């Protein structure tokens, strides 16, 4: 994620400032050696830069600039901050008094103080900051404000380290983690799925200048108590780009993705149909903007989305916003969460707890103990937020801490880190357990709607209200094919459940959640079995909706696309809601010869605004019919990744040219 690059970019800028002055003072051979080292450092390949800088230092042991560069290289390598402090101190010792209030003098002292903070030497860091206050110019108000802020952060760090949080750390193991950086874990409500970002070697990623590979999304499933081998989520891969999964819905069927494109950083969503993930689709304007949107988190019933943006009108850099889904299924107007959550600094990685009322997020503001710290806040009945609480040490550190993923259990979460002893290399994924809560009050409930026959469950809503006060807890939607659903409810309460939709008779039920049903008391979820529902659609009508894949008129005739309108945007009229996308191409096909086994009259092509041609098959009212045809298309074409998608998505993607 781009957050990690901020300090690196600053270091590279400093390198660019000091290199010319250094090069002028060195002999030709030493200059070449220095320039080679600087090039590696700019590429963030510090392991190769360090020995070259050291060779220069052998020739010029009192070169302040070389010492400074060595310090910056070590500052950007895990567990080498102590070496960074040594080189910064040596360079400062070589400064004349007149050099203190110069760019390199100020940069050296700032770098030393930040390094001392990362080493948990807060008292030493404050001494360095106080020293700076004695020699900087009286007109350097912005720098003095930064110094005062850093001293405040040091005091916060001292406080939190005196009151540590009890923590148990469990590495997810070698089936999940690698010798490269693995980070940004996402888990389903029942913890049966973990998705994460990895910079490991694979056929889907490219090696980058820092020696690691481009970020790709991986998925692992849990079998019993163990995680199975992680695999690349190839359906959503973009070969030449970093991409990050930022949110997984509670039921594990929606994946929100961060991508950088021509409009900046934007949020996409991919949907799982039980077999395949769909091509990621850009979230609408209002959530995305011409500014940067970097993270998202959706609540359990998918009615509220939290996201970060640096758009105009915010309180700082990146702010956290909230948007609610309207009754028509569209997203409403985005609202800034205000100064109870947002600060003049950056906020990032909001994660809404399964209870829908507790928001975990990272902030550079408030009482952080250094860089980004993880906080949580509770939402009140009027949608206002309580004062955020710092999660404390060692969950938080003097370095960047973000992407804290809570589970239904209040003392259990997932996060990535490189600082724990059990580590396979780079940052690893961990499950952590902290401060046992007074009660386990949430239950993960799963069930299934049953009409006594195969039945489509499109547009069905399961409303859950508390019996005592008629308070709407959530509106859940079953899987449109299987009728399965998942809900997260508080224990020791009684609920009224209403199942409604145009294609069924309204069905009412009640449910009591006991203490024994809560999360971890009864494994990760509890099943309440089938709820019988009366379907109103005659079976004959359902049968008539099914579309055969292969031609029913003898041998299919190959279509010459040059003589049809299908290469333009004048696609045939569709009355259905769904279709099956089976291939995407940069250039349109000239004919359908390779699809002669299909009923080619049901193929449509959309020329889209990203320059691609998307080929889809059929038009379906019900998701289950589209999915059945998708499975037949896989057999008929040999393609492994066709997926069901909405026609309205294609209409919005259509090119105007």
XYZ file of C-alpha atoms in Angstrom:
657
model
C 0.000 0.000 0.000
C 1.139 3.558 -0.646
C 1.282 4.346 3.078
C 4.529 2.469 3.490
C 6.245 4.525 0.815
C 5.936 7.906 2.488
C 9.099 7.640 4.595
C 11.000 6.007 1.748
C 10.071 8.830 -0.601
C 11.359 11.356 1.921
C 14.672 9.516 2.175
C 15.020 9.394 -1.607
C 14.374 13.139 -1.773
C 17.140 13.705 0.765
C 19.497 11.561 -1.272
C 18.790 13.692 -4.316
C 19.546 16.855 -2.353
C 22.937 15.781 -1.030
C 24.361 13.708 -3.859
C 25.587 16.561 -6.085
C 27.540 18.212 -3.272
C 29.160 14.898 -2.401
C 30.062 14.005 -5.954
C 31.902 17.279 -6.504
C 34.254 16.580 -3.585
C 35.220 13.044 -4.566
C 37.668 11.568 -7.044
C 36.275 10.111 -10.247
C 36.376 6.459 -9.095
C 34.859 7.255 -5.696
C 32.201 9.396 -7.362
C 31.208 6.506 -9.616
C 31.046 4.187 -6.612
C 28.911 6.681 -4.698
C 26.571 7.154 -7.647
C 26.104 3.374 -8.008
C 25.230 3.131 -4.318
C 22.828 6.062 -4.597
C 21.073 4.446 -7.559
C 20.478 1.268 -5.538
C 19.184 3.357 -2.642
C 16.758 5.220 -4.913
C 15.464 1.828 -6.070
C 15.037 0.862 -2.386
C 17.579 -1.948 -2.827
C 19.384 -1.038 0.378
C 21.162 -4.381 0.778
C 23.140 -3.634 -2.396
C 23.608 0.057 -1.613
C 25.132 -0.442 1.851
C 28.383 -2.287 0.889
C 29.051 0.279 -1.846
C 28.569 3.201 0.531
C 30.912 1.447 2.967
C 33.590 1.197 0.279
C 33.291 4.949 -0.262
C 33.538 5.431 3.508
C 36.818 3.464 3.563
C 38.258 6.066 1.185
C 36.670 9.036 2.971
C 35.947 8.048 6.600
C 34.824 11.563 7.595
C 32.424 12.155 4.713
C 29.240 13.362 6.446
C 27.085 12.737 3.379
C 28.134 9.093 3.045
C 27.485 8.506 6.764
C 24.109 10.153 6.334
C 23.204 7.895 3.387
C 24.296 4.770 5.252
C 22.053 5.807 8.140
C 19.087 6.224 5.816
C 19.705 2.813 4.228
C 19.741 1.088 7.619
C 16.694 3.077 8.713
C 14.712 1.394 5.940
C 15.746 -2.175 6.794
C 13.855 -4.059 9.499
C 15.821 -4.621 12.719
C 18.736 -2.415 11.598
C 17.676 0.835 13.193
C 20.481 0.568 15.750
C 23.012 0.726 12.886
C 21.194 3.763 11.470
C 21.592 5.578 14.798
C 25.350 4.845 14.830
C 25.904 6.445 11.405
C 23.679 9.446 12.097
C 25.576 10.131 15.350
C 28.957 9.839 13.628
C 27.853 12.313 10.959
C 26.529 14.772 13.557
C 29.842 14.590 15.441
C 31.585 15.835 12.289
C 29.346 18.917 12.005
C 30.700 22.342 12.880
C 28.481 24.528 15.032
C 27.648 26.606 11.969
C 26.414 23.453 10.183
C 23.643 22.720 12.690
C 21.134 25.183 11.267
C 21.632 23.995 7.671
C 19.644 21.507 5.624
C 21.978 18.596 6.355
C 22.323 19.538 10.038
C 18.552 19.681 10.528
C 17.966 16.520 8.476
C 20.595 14.591 10.452
C 19.123 15.563 13.814
C 15.559 14.794 12.649
C 16.686 11.419 11.272
C 18.503 10.555 14.495
C 15.490 11.507 16.629
C 13.090 9.461 14.462
C 15.494 6.502 14.663
C 15.658 6.801 18.446
C 11.854 6.700 18.529
C 11.816 3.527 16.422
C 14.282 2.006 18.926
C 11.860 2.893 21.773
C 14.474 5.318 23.140
C 11.934 8.059 23.711
C 13.995 9.947 26.318
C 16.958 10.145 23.915
C 14.659 11.253 21.096
C 13.222 14.062 23.232
C 16.754 15.189 24.102
C 17.585 15.376 20.372
C 14.399 17.315 19.621
C 15.054 19.733 22.498
C 18.597 20.255 21.198
C 17.141 21.176 17.791
C 14.936 23.818 19.413
C 18.095 25.605 20.612
C 19.666 26.072 17.191
C 16.894 26.371 14.601
C 15.999 29.859 13.430
C 13.155 31.823 15.068
C 11.333 31.948 11.724
C 11.100 28.134 11.444
C 7.621 27.911 12.968
C 6.538 24.863 10.972
C 9.630 22.917 12.014
C 9.155 23.922 15.667
C 5.541 22.708 15.516
C 6.773 19.372 14.173
C 9.330 19.153 16.996
C 6.658 19.908 19.610
C 4.369 17.271 18.083
C 7.140 14.651 18.122
C 7.916 15.390 21.789
C 4.216 14.868 22.545
C 4.377 11.535 20.651
C 7.412 10.501 22.712
C 5.493 11.143 25.933
C 2.610 9.048 24.568
C 5.046 6.209 23.839
C 6.482 6.320 27.354
C 2.949 6.134 28.795
C 1.820 3.171 26.661
C 4.996 1.187 27.265
C 4.449 1.516 31.016
C 0.972 -0.015 30.564
C 1.350 -2.809 27.982
C -1.546 -4.882 26.664
C -1.278 -8.623 27.303
C -0.924 -10.265 23.926
C -0.712 -13.793 22.504
C 0.592 -14.004 18.948
C -0.001 -16.926 16.552
C 1.754 -17.031 13.161
C -0.586 -18.374 10.442
C 2.169 -20.739 9.280
C 4.175 -21.559 6.183
C 1.099 -22.489 4.110
C 0.103 -18.820 4.296
C 3.292 -16.838 4.908
C 6.391 -16.698 2.687
C 9.943 -15.348 2.819
C 8.628 -12.165 1.156
C 6.294 -9.504 2.564
C 2.793 -10.819 3.301
C 0.343 -8.257 4.648
C -3.219 -6.874 4.718
C -5.130 -9.960 5.949
C -8.895 -10.198 5.401
C -11.026 -12.892 7.033
C -14.625 -14.042 6.700
C -16.862 -13.914 9.770
C -16.388 -17.620 10.513
C -12.609 -17.377 9.887
C -12.735 -20.105 7.242
C -11.175 -17.860 4.549
C -8.204 -15.512 4.644
C -7.267 -13.255 1.735
C -4.076 -11.229 1.844
C -1.465 -9.376 -0.200
C 1.873 -10.994 -0.970
C 5.027 -9.877 -2.742
C 6.199 -13.460 -3.281
C 7.500 -14.865 -6.533
C 4.819 -16.211 -8.863
C 4.025 -16.497 -12.551
C 1.505 -13.673 -12.045
C 3.928 -11.092 -10.637
C 6.937 -9.156 -11.855
C 10.195 -8.631 -9.979
C 10.691 -5.011 -8.949
C 13.745 -2.915 -8.220
C 13.689 -3.631 -4.478
C 14.120 -7.381 -5.085
C 10.542 -8.303 -4.197
C 7.644 -8.905 -6.585
C 4.542 -6.893 -7.425
C 1.719 -7.148 -4.904
C -0.923 -9.764 -5.692
C -3.967 -11.072 -3.832
C -3.788 -14.591 -2.369
C -6.432 -16.764 -0.723
C -6.210 -19.646 1.764
C -8.999 -21.809 3.192
C -9.073 -23.318 6.657
C -9.501 -27.067 7.091
C -10.040 -27.980 10.724
C -7.441 -26.069 12.702
C -4.975 -25.657 9.825
C -4.703 -23.340 6.839
C -4.385 -24.939 3.405
C -1.753 -23.764 0.925
C -2.404 -20.196 -0.246
C -3.070 -19.627 -3.946
C -3.107 -16.513 -6.104
C -6.611 -15.187 -6.696
C -6.014 -15.164 -10.427
C -9.512 -14.042 -11.433
C -8.818 -10.492 -10.186
C -5.148 -10.211 -11.193
C -3.717 -7.326 -13.158
C -0.313 -8.551 -14.290
C 1.542 -5.227 -14.512
C 0.261 -3.509 -11.376
C 0.168 -3.603 -7.609
C -3.300 -4.436 -6.354
C -4.601 -4.760 -2.828
C -7.605 -6.435 -1.290
C -8.934 -4.033 1.354
C -12.180 -5.614 2.574
C -13.900 -9.010 2.572
C -17.608 -9.095 3.383
C -18.709 -11.109 6.417
C -20.149 -13.884 4.229
C -16.934 -14.039 2.161
C -18.734 -13.258 -1.120
C -17.612 -9.670 -1.828
C -14.002 -8.543 -2.125
C -13.195 -4.828 -2.243
C -9.993 -3.994 -4.099
C -7.709 -0.949 -4.353
C -6.308 -0.232 -7.795
C -4.370 2.670 -9.262
C -5.656 3.805 -12.649
C -5.748 6.913 -14.802
C -8.080 8.559 -12.268
C -5.796 7.917 -9.269
C -6.431 5.338 -6.569
C -9.935 3.878 -6.770
C -12.032 1.183 -5.126
C -13.439 -1.830 -6.972
C -15.538 -4.805 -5.901
C -15.451 -8.430 -7.061
C -18.272 -10.897 -6.326
C -17.991 -14.632 -5.680
C -20.649 -16.843 -7.270
C -19.691 -20.005 -5.395
C -17.072 -21.036 -7.956
C -15.399 -17.939 -9.419
C -14.663 -14.337 -8.532
C -15.998 -11.805 -11.028
C -13.952 -9.197 -12.829
C -13.587 -6.287 -10.340
C -16.095 -3.512 -10.963
C -15.450 0.173 -10.206
C -17.566 1.492 -7.311
C -19.775 4.438 -8.315
C -19.045 8.142 -8.255
C -19.702 9.500 -4.790
C -17.595 6.741 -3.305
C -14.838 7.087 -5.907
C -13.806 10.570 -7.002
C -11.045 12.315 -8.930
C -9.052 12.209 -5.691
C -7.640 9.094 -3.991
C -9.812 6.468 -2.318
C -7.538 3.971 -0.575
C -9.545 1.666 1.692
C -13.053 0.345 2.349
C -14.916 -1.724 4.932
C -18.508 -2.960 4.694
C -20.765 -3.971 7.578
C -22.245 -7.432 8.068
C -25.501 -6.906 6.126
C -23.727 -4.834 3.402
C -25.845 -1.741 4.029
C -23.083 0.628 5.204
C -19.668 1.217 3.645
C -16.778 3.033 5.312
C -13.971 4.311 3.102
C -11.002 6.696 3.068
C -10.485 9.606 0.692
C -8.283 12.696 0.407
C -11.008 14.632 -1.452
C -11.559 18.324 -0.865
C -13.596 19.318 2.166
C -11.921 16.887 4.578
C -10.324 17.672 7.922
C -6.814 16.548 7.033
C -5.136 14.433 4.385
C -6.988 11.117 4.216
C -10.330 11.127 6.074
C -12.832 8.363 6.803
C -16.283 8.623 5.195
C -19.482 6.598 5.554
C -22.186 5.894 2.974
C -25.476 4.000 3.388
C -27.239 1.866 0.798
C -30.645 3.194 -0.278
C -33.805 1.032 -0.531
C -33.353 0.889 -4.337
C -29.937 -0.731 -3.908
C -27.914 2.345 -4.894
C -25.441 4.051 -2.577
C -26.523 7.325 -0.988
C -24.480 10.440 -0.235
C -21.085 9.998 1.432
C -20.651 11.681 4.817
C -17.376 12.618 6.545
C -17.275 11.016 10.020
C -16.225 14.349 11.516
C -13.607 15.416 14.022
C -14.530 12.752 16.573
C -12.833 10.311 14.168
C -10.831 12.364 11.677
C -7.899 14.597 12.606
C -5.701 17.160 10.800
C -3.456 14.191 9.964
C -4.135 11.044 7.909
C -6.630 8.345 8.896
C -6.467 4.963 7.160
C -7.654 1.320 7.026
C -11.084 1.623 8.699
C -12.429 -1.789 9.729
C -16.006 -2.019 10.993
C -16.470 -4.728 13.621
C -19.129 -7.398 12.910
C -21.297 -5.724 15.576
C -21.695 -2.795 13.141
C -20.992 -0.255 15.897
C -17.259 -0.461 16.649
C -14.856 1.067 14.147
C -11.153 0.199 14.177
C -8.881 2.489 12.180
C -5.347 3.853 11.977
C -4.429 7.485 12.565
C -1.325 9.644 12.570
C -3.117 12.065 14.874
C -4.429 11.972 18.445
C -2.287 10.262 21.086
C -0.269 8.097 18.712
C 3.034 6.670 19.942
C 4.597 7.167 16.499
C 3.444 7.331 12.884
C 0.136 5.400 12.393
C -1.437 3.842 15.494
C -4.567 1.668 15.673
C -7.606 3.136 17.459
C -11.209 2.113 17.996
C -14.405 4.069 18.567
C -18.029 3.134 19.283
C -20.948 4.595 17.323
C -23.842 5.962 19.349
C -27.541 5.596 18.545
C -27.554 9.032 16.853
C -24.639 7.963 14.576
C -22.138 10.130 16.486
C -18.838 8.591 17.597
C -17.184 8.316 20.990
C -13.651 9.567 21.570
C -11.279 7.066 19.886
C -9.190 4.828 22.164
C -5.576 3.916 21.362
C -5.190 0.103 21.304
C -1.919 0.433 23.220
C 1.487 -1.237 23.133
C 2.514 -3.762 21.752
C -0.368 -3.712 19.249
C 0.903 -0.226 18.441
C 4.572 0.674 18.047
C 6.635 3.745 17.081
C 6.373 2.567 13.445
C 3.341 2.412 11.126
C 0.577 0.157 12.467
C -2.515 -0.370 10.362
C -4.803 -3.025 8.852
C -6.084 -4.357 12.179
C -8.843 -6.847 11.301
C -11.257 -7.616 14.167
C -13.253 -10.841 14.427
C -16.606 -11.475 16.065
C -14.746 -12.315 19.280
C -13.837 -9.022 20.930
C -10.334 -10.119 21.956
C -9.265 -11.707 18.692
C -7.950 -10.083 15.513
C -5.660 -10.529 12.509
C -2.776 -8.294 11.536
C 0.555 -8.286 9.701
C 3.912 -7.543 11.300
C 7.638 -8.104 10.885
C 8.496 -7.574 14.559
C 7.403 -10.848 16.160
C 9.928 -13.638 16.738
C 8.086 -16.382 14.825
C 8.615 -15.078 11.298
C 9.220 -16.580 7.836
C 10.685 -13.392 6.344
C 9.501 -9.831 5.743
C 6.099 -9.149 7.266
C 3.961 -12.176 8.182
C 0.280 -12.660 8.988
C -0.709 -13.329 12.609
C -3.802 -14.024 14.631
C -3.546 -12.174 17.931
C -5.483 -12.577 21.161
C -5.502 -9.774 23.698
C -7.198 -8.857 27.013
C -9.984 -11.404 27.549
C -13.349 -9.594 27.231
C -15.889 -9.794 30.017
C -18.339 -11.637 27.751
C -18.516 -13.196 24.306
C -21.710 -11.546 23.161
C -21.829 -12.109 19.384
C -22.982 -15.177 17.454
C -22.374 -16.037 13.795
C -25.608 -17.644 12.589
C -26.012 -19.464 9.297
C -29.069 -21.066 7.747
C -30.824 -21.793 4.452
C -34.102 -20.928 2.794
C -35.897 -23.972 1.400
C -38.832 -23.959 -1.035
C -38.944 -27.754 -1.331
C -37.629 -27.543 -4.910
C -34.779 -25.815 -6.771
C -35.711 -22.167 -6.530
C -34.189 -18.746 -7.318
C -33.561 -16.520 -4.302
C -32.943 -13.248 -6.153
C -34.247 -10.058 -4.495
C -35.156 -11.817 -1.244
C -34.591 -9.849 1.990
C -34.268 -11.329 5.484
C -35.151 -8.601 8.011
C -34.085 -9.054 11.630
C -35.608 -7.010 14.465
C -35.297 -7.169 18.243
C -38.521 -8.408 19.828
C -38.544 -5.986 22.741
C -38.174 -2.698 20.882
C -38.848 -3.504 17.198
C -35.356 -2.164 16.388
C -34.137 -3.174 12.921
C -30.827 -4.997 13.393
C -30.087 -5.745 9.773
C -31.363 -6.789 6.367
C -29.552 -9.797 4.962
C -29.737 -11.358 1.511
C -29.415 -15.076 0.842
C -27.193 -16.587 -1.804
C -29.369 -16.370 -4.952
C -28.619 -19.996 -5.897
C -28.355 -21.955 -2.638
C -30.563 -19.815 -0.397
C -27.847 -19.883 2.284
C -27.357 -16.821 4.464
C -25.163 -15.614 7.328
C -26.071 -13.186 10.131
C -24.189 -11.782 13.120
C -26.374 -11.236 16.186
C -25.987 -10.378 19.870
C -26.476 -13.115 22.446
C -29.204 -13.336 25.079
C -31.740 -11.584 22.893
C -34.906 -12.598 21.036
C -35.418 -11.691 17.382
C -38.278 -11.521 14.885
C -37.270 -12.636 11.393
C -39.282 -11.685 8.306
C -38.427 -13.134 4.893
C -39.988 -11.216 2.025
C -39.780 -10.778 -1.736
C -42.009 -10.625 -4.812
C -41.428 -14.280 -5.656
C -42.345 -15.763 -2.234
C -45.013 -15.595 0.410
C -43.857 -13.465 3.350
C -42.568 -15.816 6.009
C -42.112 -14.979 9.690
C -39.987 -16.770 12.247
C -38.423 -16.051 15.597
C -34.976 -16.781 16.945
C -33.361 -16.736 20.376
C -29.580 -16.407 20.621
C -28.283 -18.018 23.805
C -24.900 -17.654 25.490
C -24.003 -21.172 24.288
C -24.421 -20.087 20.667
C -21.861 -17.292 20.873
C -18.690 -17.153 18.846
C -15.932 -19.545 20.007
C -18.298 -21.212 22.503
C -19.789 -23.133 19.568
C -16.839 -23.195 17.148
C -17.000 -20.229 14.754
C -20.669 -20.380 13.706
C -23.948 -22.048 14.597
C -26.504 -23.399 12.126
C -30.227 -22.889 12.636
C -31.102 -25.221 9.763
C -33.649 -24.670 6.995
C -36.526 -22.196 7.009
C -39.347 -23.421 4.766
C -40.634 -20.783 2.359
C -43.459 -20.951 -0.188
C -42.290 -19.999 -3.695
C -44.830 -18.277 -5.957
C -43.174 -18.946 -9.325
C -44.561 -22.051 -11.081
C -41.956 -24.662 -11.948
C -42.994 -24.505 -15.627
C -42.068 -20.819 -15.716
C -38.690 -21.522 -14.111
C -37.992 -24.258 -16.647
C -38.788 -21.905 -19.523
C -36.102 -19.448 -18.354
C -33.258 -21.901 -18.955
C -31.028 -21.196 -21.973
C -29.161 -24.026 -23.713
C -25.514 -23.313 -24.494
C -25.088 -25.398 -27.610
C -26.991 -24.667 -30.793
C -30.448 -26.241 -31.057
C -30.642 -25.711 -34.829
C -28.197 -28.310 -36.065
C -24.691 -27.140 -36.753
C -24.173 -23.559 -35.626
C -23.179 -21.145 -38.348
C -20.097 -19.001 -37.722
C -21.002 -15.328 -37.621
C -18.931 -12.834 -39.636
C -18.675 -9.968 -37.156
C -17.558 -7.547 -39.843
C -21.081 -7.562 -41.231
C -22.928 -7.261 -37.935
C -23.429 -4.462 -35.430
C -21.979 -6.455 -32.543
C -18.581 -4.770 -32.736
C -20.245 -1.463 -31.963
C -22.159 -0.527 -28.845
C -25.484 -1.410 -30.430
C -25.800 -4.662 -28.506
C -29.076 -6.515 -28.740
C -31.871 -5.605 -26.353
C -31.842 -7.552 -23.120
C -34.735 -8.251 -20.817
C -32.803 -10.215 -18.205
C -30.802 -9.053 -15.206
C -27.734 -11.286 -15.579
C -25.409 -12.549 -18.264
C -22.232 -14.657 -18.359
C -18.994 -12.966 -19.372
C -16.649 -15.558 -20.846
C -13.815 -13.675 -22.577
C -12.221 -10.200 -22.642
C -10.041 -9.125 -25.570
C -8.019 -6.081 -26.601
C -9.143 -6.514 -30.227
C -12.570 -7.702 -31.426
C -13.030 -11.119 -32.978
C -13.601 -11.209 -36.737
C -15.925 -14.203 -36.446
C -17.169 -16.804 -34.021
C -15.459 -19.803 -35.669
C -13.860 -20.894 -32.395
C -17.301 -20.855 -30.721
C -19.099 -22.900 -33.374
C -20.264 -25.321 -30.680
C -22.284 -22.495 -29.092
C -25.602 -20.968 -30.040
C -23.883 -17.843 -31.371
C -27.123 -15.876 -31.562
C -26.873 -15.530 -27.784
C -23.378 -13.995 -27.854
C -23.102 -10.234 -27.384
C -20.004 -8.038 -27.388
C -19.514 -4.802 -25.474
C -16.847 -2.324 -26.491
C -15.924 -0.762 -23.142
C -14.369 2.523 -22.091
C -11.156 0.807 -20.945
C -10.490 -0.246 -24.563
C -11.441 -3.903 -24.044
C -14.112 -5.966 -25.785
C -16.166 -8.070 -23.389
C -18.047 -11.072 -24.775
C -21.090 -12.292 -22.878
C -23.563 -15.095 -23.360
C -27.302 -15.165 -22.745
C -29.770 -13.061 -20.774
C -31.181 -14.388 -17.486
C -33.764 -13.271 -14.987
C -32.414 -15.526 -12.227
C -28.852 -15.917 -11.006
C -29.149 -19.706 -10.699
C -29.931 -20.028 -14.422
C -26.971 -17.833 -15.337
C -24.689 -19.879 -13.100
C -25.864 -23.144 -14.659
C -25.074 -21.791 -18.128
C -21.708 -20.553 -16.863
C -20.817 -24.116 -15.861
C -21.881 -25.389 -19.297
C -19.816 -22.648 -20.981
C -16.731 -23.796 -19.087
C -17.217 -27.301 -20.472
C -17.986 -26.097 -24.001
C -15.170 -23.537 -24.375
C -12.462 -24.907 -22.089
C -12.177 -21.494 -20.392
C -11.855 -21.765 -16.621
C -12.919 -18.271 -15.592
C -16.329 -17.262 -17.040
C -18.421 -15.479 -14.420
C -21.945 -14.161 -13.914
C -22.360 -10.408 -13.992
C -25.101 -7.772 -14.161
C -26.098 -6.174 -17.461
C -26.192 -2.739 -15.828
C -22.460 -2.998 -15.135
C -21.758 -3.559 -18.812
C -24.002 -0.670 -19.786
C -22.005 1.670 -17.545
C -18.704 0.375 -18.907
C -19.777 0.823 -22.505
C -17.654 3.175 -24.624
C -19.363 6.263 -26.025
C -17.323 6.035 -29.268
